[in-house]
Amino acid sequence: MEPLPCPRARSRRRNTEERNSVTETKNETPEVTSRECALIAARAADEKKATDIMVQEVRELIGVTDYFVIATASNNRQVEAIVDEIEEAVRTQGRLKPLHREGTQDGTWSLLDYGSFVVHVFQPETRDYYRLEALWNDAPVVDLAKEAGLTEIEYSDRIAKMLGRK
């Protein structure tokens, strides 16, 4: 199954036909897939020194989105900086704006919902509490070194163990 193009992700519910159709004409720029947009978000998080960056393909498990991008920031200012960087990168490279942006008032967690992918940026304690990546542990994890060129990501012991890196 081909990943959903980002611009078609504006609807939370999609049928199989919509999910598989990709249209291109000579005058249009090729659409960026939801997977490519998730990788853009992962690279942007890395640019702002996020840790524990991972992309999970959850489409077969939850049906309302294709990918979760999850990252950790050390404090509330970094959470905001990472989210801003991701929003700008996806807007310029993926030509997409989030459908929804939310977060906690204390800055321990923030979310960008693009429909076809959702970005979560947590502070360490909040990420450890919710363990979002463990809720969907049957979801395939995208190899960020291979697909996004991210080879220097710092991982906590828990996430490294989950990814089989320890």
PDB file of C-alpha atoms in Angstrom:
ATOM      1  CA  MET A   1       0.000   0.000   0.000  1.00  0.00           C
ATOM      2  CA  GLU A   2       1.409   3.373  -1.015  1.00  0.00           C
ATOM      3  CA  PRO A   3       1.642   6.109   1.636  1.00  0.00           C
ATOM      4  CA  LEU A   4      -0.982   8.814   1.428  1.00  0.00           C
ATOM      5  CA  PRO A   5       0.182  12.070  -0.196  1.00  0.00           C
ATOM      6  CA  CYS A   6       0.311  14.841   2.404  1.00  0.00           C
ATOM      7  CA  PRO A   7      -2.056  17.290   0.664  1.00  0.00           C
ATOM      8  CA  ARG A   8      -4.797  14.648   0.553  1.00  0.00           C
ATOM      9  CA  ALA A   9      -4.490  14.153   4.292  1.00  0.00           C
ATOM     10  CA  ARG A  10      -6.845  16.965   5.169  1.00  0.00           C
ATOM     11  CA  SER A  11      -9.656  14.522   5.878  1.00  0.00           C
ATOM     12  CA  ARG A  12      -9.329  12.392   9.027  1.00  0.00           C
ATOM     13  CA  ARG A  13     -11.296   9.564   7.385  1.00  0.00           C
ATOM     14  CA  ARG A  14     -10.177   8.218   4.046  1.00  0.00           C
ATOM     15  CA  ASN A  15     -11.336   5.363   1.926  1.00  0.00           C
ATOM     16  CA  THR A  16      -8.938   2.957   0.249  1.00  0.00           C
ATOM     17  CA  GLU A  17      -9.448   4.524  -3.158  1.00  0.00           C
ATOM     18  CA  GLU A  18      -8.446   7.985  -1.891  1.00  0.00           C
ATOM     19  CA  ARG A  19      -5.479   6.521  -0.040  1.00  0.00           C
ATOM     20  CA  ASN A  20      -4.122   4.824  -3.164  1.00  0.00           C
ATOM     21  CA  SER A  21      -4.722   7.562  -5.707  1.00  0.00           C
ATOM     22  CA  VAL A  22      -1.923   9.924  -6.615  1.00  0.00           C
ATOM     23  CA  THR A  23      -2.408  12.424  -9.397  1.00  0.00           C
ATOM     24  CA  GLU A  24       0.304  14.336 -11.143  1.00  0.00           C
ATOM     25  CA  THR A  25       0.186  16.528 -14.191  1.00  0.00           C
ATOM     26  CA  LYS A  26       3.000  18.153 -16.091  1.00  0.00           C
ATOM     27  CA  ASN A  27       2.319  21.548 -14.516  1.00  0.00           C
ATOM     28  CA  GLU A  28       1.928  20.367 -10.908  1.00  0.00           C
ATOM     29  CA  THR A  29       4.712  19.651  -8.486  1.00  0.00           C
ATOM     30  CA  PRO A  30       4.793  16.004  -7.416  1.00  0.00           C
ATOM     31  CA  GLU A  31       2.978  15.428  -4.150  1.00  0.00           C
ATOM     32  CA  VAL A  32       4.986  14.566  -1.086  1.00  0.00           C
ATOM     33  CA  THR A  33       3.842  11.371   0.641  1.00  0.00           C
ATOM     34  CA  SER A  34       2.913  11.162   4.297  1.00  0.00           C
ATOM     35  CA  ARG A  35       6.083   9.092   4.871  1.00  0.00           C
ATOM     36  CA  GLU A  36       8.237  11.798   3.268  1.00  0.00           C
ATOM     37  CA  CYS A  37       6.510  14.450   5.378  1.00  0.00           C
ATOM     38  CA  ALA A  38       7.116  12.404   8.539  1.00  0.00           C
ATOM     39  CA  LEU A  39      10.808  12.185   7.580  1.00  0.00           C
ATOM     40  CA  ILE A  40      10.902  15.953   7.005  1.00  0.00           C
ATOM     41  CA  ALA A  41       9.503  16.372  10.529  1.00  0.00           C
ATOM     42  CA  ALA A  42      12.104  13.975  11.976  1.00  0.00           C
ATOM     43  CA  ARG A  43      14.955  15.875  10.286  1.00  0.00           C
ATOM     44  CA  ALA A  44      13.568  19.190  11.571  1.00  0.00           C
ATOM     45  CA  ALA A  45      13.394  17.803  15.115  1.00  0.00           C
ATOM     46  CA  ASP A  46      16.996  16.668  14.771  1.00  0.00           C
ATOM     47  CA  GLU A  47      18.001  20.159  13.603  1.00  0.00           C
ATOM     48  CA  LYS A  48      16.751  21.511  16.939  1.00  0.00           C
ATOM     49  CA  LYS A  49      18.625  18.827  18.920  1.00  0.00           C
ATOM     50  CA  ALA A  50      15.643  16.646  19.805  1.00  0.00           C
ATOM     51  CA  THR A  51      16.480  13.222  21.230  1.00  0.00           C
ATOM     52  CA  ASP A  52      14.730   9.844  21.057  1.00  0.00           C
ATOM     53  CA  ILE A  53      13.368  10.699  17.596  1.00  0.00           C
ATOM     54  CA  MET A  54      11.330   7.930  16.071  1.00  0.00           C
ATOM     55  CA  VAL A  55       8.770   7.497  13.319  1.00  0.00           C
ATOM     56  CA  GLN A  56       6.208   4.710  13.668  1.00  0.00           C
ATOM     57  CA  GLU A  57       4.003   3.534  10.825  1.00  0.00           C
ATOM     58  CA  VAL A  58       0.637   3.165  12.552  1.00  0.00           C
ATOM     59  CA  ARG A  59      -1.719   3.160   9.556  1.00  0.00           C
ATOM     60  CA  GLU A  60      -2.595  -0.531   9.837  1.00  0.00           C
ATOM     61  CA  LEU A  61      -3.183  -0.296  13.591  1.00  0.00           C
ATOM     62  CA  ILE A  62      -5.282   2.834  14.061  1.00  0.00           C
ATOM     63  CA  GLY A  63      -6.614   3.804  10.636  1.00  0.00           C
ATOM     64  CA  VAL A  64      -6.914   7.570  11.169  1.00  0.00           C
ATOM     65  CA  THR A  65      -3.297   8.486  10.478  1.00  0.00           C
ATOM     66  CA  ASP A  66      -0.324   6.888   8.754  1.00  0.00           C
ATOM     67  CA  TYR A  67       2.620   7.873  10.963  1.00  0.00           C
ATOM     68  CA  PHE A  68       3.516   9.083  14.434  1.00  0.00           C
ATOM     69  CA  VAL A  69       6.637  11.184  14.736  1.00  0.00           C
ATOM     70  CA  ILE A  70       7.758  11.215  18.366  1.00  0.00           C
ATOM     71  CA  ALA A  71      10.623  13.254  19.804  1.00  0.00           C
ATOM     72  CA  THR A  72      11.945  14.399  23.157  1.00  0.00           C
ATOM     73  CA  ALA A  73      12.971  17.925  24.175  1.00  0.00           C
ATOM     74  CA  SER A  74      14.846  18.820  27.342  1.00  0.00           C
ATOM     75  CA  ASN A  75      12.637  21.754  28.420  1.00  0.00           C
ATOM     76  CA  ASN A  76       9.532  23.749  27.478  1.00  0.00           C
ATOM     77  CA  ARG A  77      11.469  26.237  25.345  1.00  0.00           C
ATOM     78  CA  GLN A  78      12.997  23.425  23.326  1.00  0.00           C
ATOM     79  CA  VAL A  79       9.567  21.791  22.895  1.00  0.00           C
ATOM     80  CA  GLU A  80       8.328  25.022  21.335  1.00  0.00           C
ATOM     81  CA  ALA A  81      11.449  25.470  19.186  1.00  0.00           C
ATOM     82  CA  ILE A  82      11.211  21.914  17.839  1.00  0.00           C
ATOM     83  CA  VAL A  83       7.501  22.237  17.046  1.00  0.00           C
ATOM     84  CA  ASP A  84       8.082  25.581  15.304  1.00  0.00           C
ATOM     85  CA  GLU A  85      10.950  24.110  13.259  1.00  0.00           C
ATOM     86  CA  ILE A  86       8.861  21.104  12.224  1.00  0.00           C
ATOM     87  CA  GLU A  87       5.921  23.287  11.262  1.00  0.00           C
ATOM     88  CA  GLU A  88       8.160  25.499   9.096  1.00  0.00           C
ATOM     89  CA  ALA A  89       9.982  22.582   7.456  1.00  0.00           C
ATOM     90  CA  VAL A  90       6.784  20.715   6.593  1.00  0.00           C
ATOM     91  CA  ARG A  91       5.210  23.925   5.300  1.00  0.00           C
ATOM     92  CA  THR A  92       8.125  24.739   3.003  1.00  0.00           C
ATOM     93  CA  GLN A  93       9.232  21.243   1.947  1.00  0.00           C
ATOM     94  CA  GLY A  94       5.943  19.357   2.141  1.00  0.00           C
ATOM     95  CA  ARG A  95       3.662  22.281   1.290  1.00  0.00           C
ATOM     96  CA  LEU A  96       1.387  21.433   4.193  1.00  0.00           C
ATOM     97  CA  LYS A  97       0.101  23.210   7.283  1.00  0.00           C
ATOM     98  CA  PRO A  98      -1.099  21.398  10.399  1.00  0.00           C
ATOM     99  CA  LEU A  99      -4.799  20.807  10.791  1.00  0.00           C
ATOM    100  CA  HIS A 100      -4.441  21.238  14.534  1.00  0.00           C
ATOM    101  CA  ARG A 101      -1.777  22.280  17.019  1.00  0.00           C
ATOM    102  CA  GLU A 102      -2.060  21.765  20.746  1.00  0.00           C
ATOM    103  CA  GLY A 103      -0.050  21.230  23.865  1.00  0.00           C
ATOM    104  CA  THR A 104       0.055  21.547  27.621  1.00  0.00           C
ATOM    105  CA  GLN A 105       0.256  24.969  29.222  1.00  0.00           C
ATOM    106  CA  ASP A 106       3.423  24.025  31.074  1.00  0.00           C
ATOM    107  CA  GLY A 107       5.135  23.065  27.794  1.00  0.00           C
ATOM    108  CA  THR A 108       5.776  19.421  28.671  1.00  0.00           C
ATOM    109  CA  TRP A 109       4.085  18.145  25.500  1.00  0.00           C
ATOM    110  CA  SER A 110       3.017  19.525  22.128  1.00  0.00           C
ATOM    111  CA  LEU A 111       1.286  18.016  19.117  1.00  0.00           C
ATOM    112  CA  LEU A 112       0.998  18.864  15.421  1.00  0.00           C
ATOM    113  CA  ASP A 113      -1.772  17.007  13.598  1.00  0.00           C
ATOM    114  CA  TYR A 114      -1.370  16.892   9.823  1.00  0.00           C
ATOM    115  CA  GLY A 115      -4.027  14.249   9.257  1.00  0.00           C
ATOM    116  CA  SER A 116      -1.760  11.717   7.534  1.00  0.00           C
ATOM    117  CA  PHE A 117       0.855  12.032  10.258  1.00  0.00           C
ATOM    118  CA  VAL A 118       0.931  13.338  13.808  1.00  0.00           C
ATOM    119  CA  VAL A 119       3.944  14.829  15.576  1.00  0.00           C
ATOM    120  CA  HIS A 120       4.379  14.538  19.357  1.00  0.00           C
ATOM    121  CA  VAL A 121       7.156  16.384  21.170  1.00  0.00           C
ATOM    122  CA  PHE A 122       7.531  15.563  24.862  1.00  0.00           C
ATOM    123  CA  GLN A 123       9.785  16.493  27.729  1.00  0.00           C
ATOM    124  CA  PRO A 124      11.461  13.348  29.134  1.00  0.00           C
ATOM    125  CA  GLU A 125       9.216  12.850  32.164  1.00  0.00           C
ATOM    126  CA  THR A 126       6.045  13.271  30.124  1.00  0.00           C
ATOM    127  CA  ARG A 127       7.261  10.936  27.376  1.00  0.00           C
ATOM    128  CA  ASP A 128       8.212   8.333  29.953  1.00  0.00           C
ATOM    129  CA  TYR A 129       4.804   8.681  31.622  1.00  0.00           C
ATOM    130  CA  TYR A 130       2.724   8.270  28.447  1.00  0.00           C
ATOM    131  CA  ARG A 131       5.054   5.852  26.617  1.00  0.00           C
ATOM    132  CA  LEU A 132       3.168   6.525  23.420  1.00  0.00           C
ATOM    133  CA  GLU A 133       5.610   4.502  21.332  1.00  0.00           C
ATOM    134  CA  ALA A 134       4.952   1.469  23.538  1.00  0.00           C
ATOM    135  CA  LEU A 135       1.181   1.744  23.051  1.00  0.00           C
ATOM    136  CA  TRP A 136       1.778   1.016  19.373  1.00  0.00           C
ATOM    137  CA  ASN A 137       4.730  -1.351  19.805  1.00  0.00           C
ATOM    138  CA  ASP A 138       3.429  -3.561  16.967  1.00  0.00           C
ATOM    139  CA  ALA A 139       3.860  -0.637  14.568  1.00  0.00           C
ATOM    140  CA  PRO A 140       6.902  -0.792  12.292  1.00  0.00           C
ATOM    141  CA  VAL A 141       9.577   1.791  13.141  1.00  0.00           C
ATOM    142  CA  VAL A 142      11.106   3.681  10.216  1.00  0.00           C
ATOM    143  CA  ASP A 143      14.895   3.394   9.958  1.00  0.00           C
ATOM    144  CA  LEU A 144      15.838   7.080  10.266  1.00  0.00           C
ATOM    145  CA  ALA A 145      19.508   6.458   9.477  1.00  0.00           C
ATOM    146  CA  LYS A 146      18.640   4.782   6.199  1.00  0.00           C
ATOM    147  CA  GLU A 147      15.669   6.905   5.108  1.00  0.00           C
ATOM    148  CA  ALA A 148      16.370  10.317   6.621  1.00  0.00           C
ATOM    149  CA  GLY A 149      20.150  10.255   6.929  1.00  0.00           C
ATOM    150  CA  LEU A 150      19.962  10.740  10.700  1.00  0.00           C
ATOM    151  CA  THR A 151      22.874   8.795  12.159  1.00  0.00           C
ATOM    152  CA  GLU A 152      23.715  10.800  15.278  1.00  0.00           C
ATOM    153  CA  ILE A 153      20.381  10.712  17.136  1.00  0.00           C
ATOM    154  CA  GLU A 154      20.804  10.471  20.886  1.00  0.00           C
ATOM    155  CA  TYR A 155      18.615   7.789  22.485  1.00  0.00           C
ATOM    156  CA  SER A 156      17.694   7.246  26.123  1.00  0.00           C
ATOM    157  CA  ASP A 157      18.288   3.756  27.500  1.00  0.00           C
ATOM    158  CA  ARG A 158      14.566   2.907  27.321  1.00  0.00           C
ATOM    159  CA  ILE A 159      14.127   3.961  23.685  1.00  0.00           C
ATOM    160  CA  ALA A 160      17.470   2.476  22.619  1.00  0.00           C
ATOM    161  CA  LYS A 161      16.433  -0.853  24.146  1.00  0.00           C
ATOM    162  CA  MET A 162      13.051  -0.669  22.426  1.00  0.00           C
ATOM    163  CA  LEU A 163      14.775  -0.016  19.082  1.00  0.00           C
ATOM    164  CA  GLY A 164      17.221  -2.856  19.688  1.00  0.00           C
ATOM    165  CA  ARG A 165      20.241  -0.572  19.897  1.00  0.00           C
ATOM    166  CA  LYS A 166      21.416  -1.700  23.335  1.00  0.00           C
TER     167      LYS A 166
END
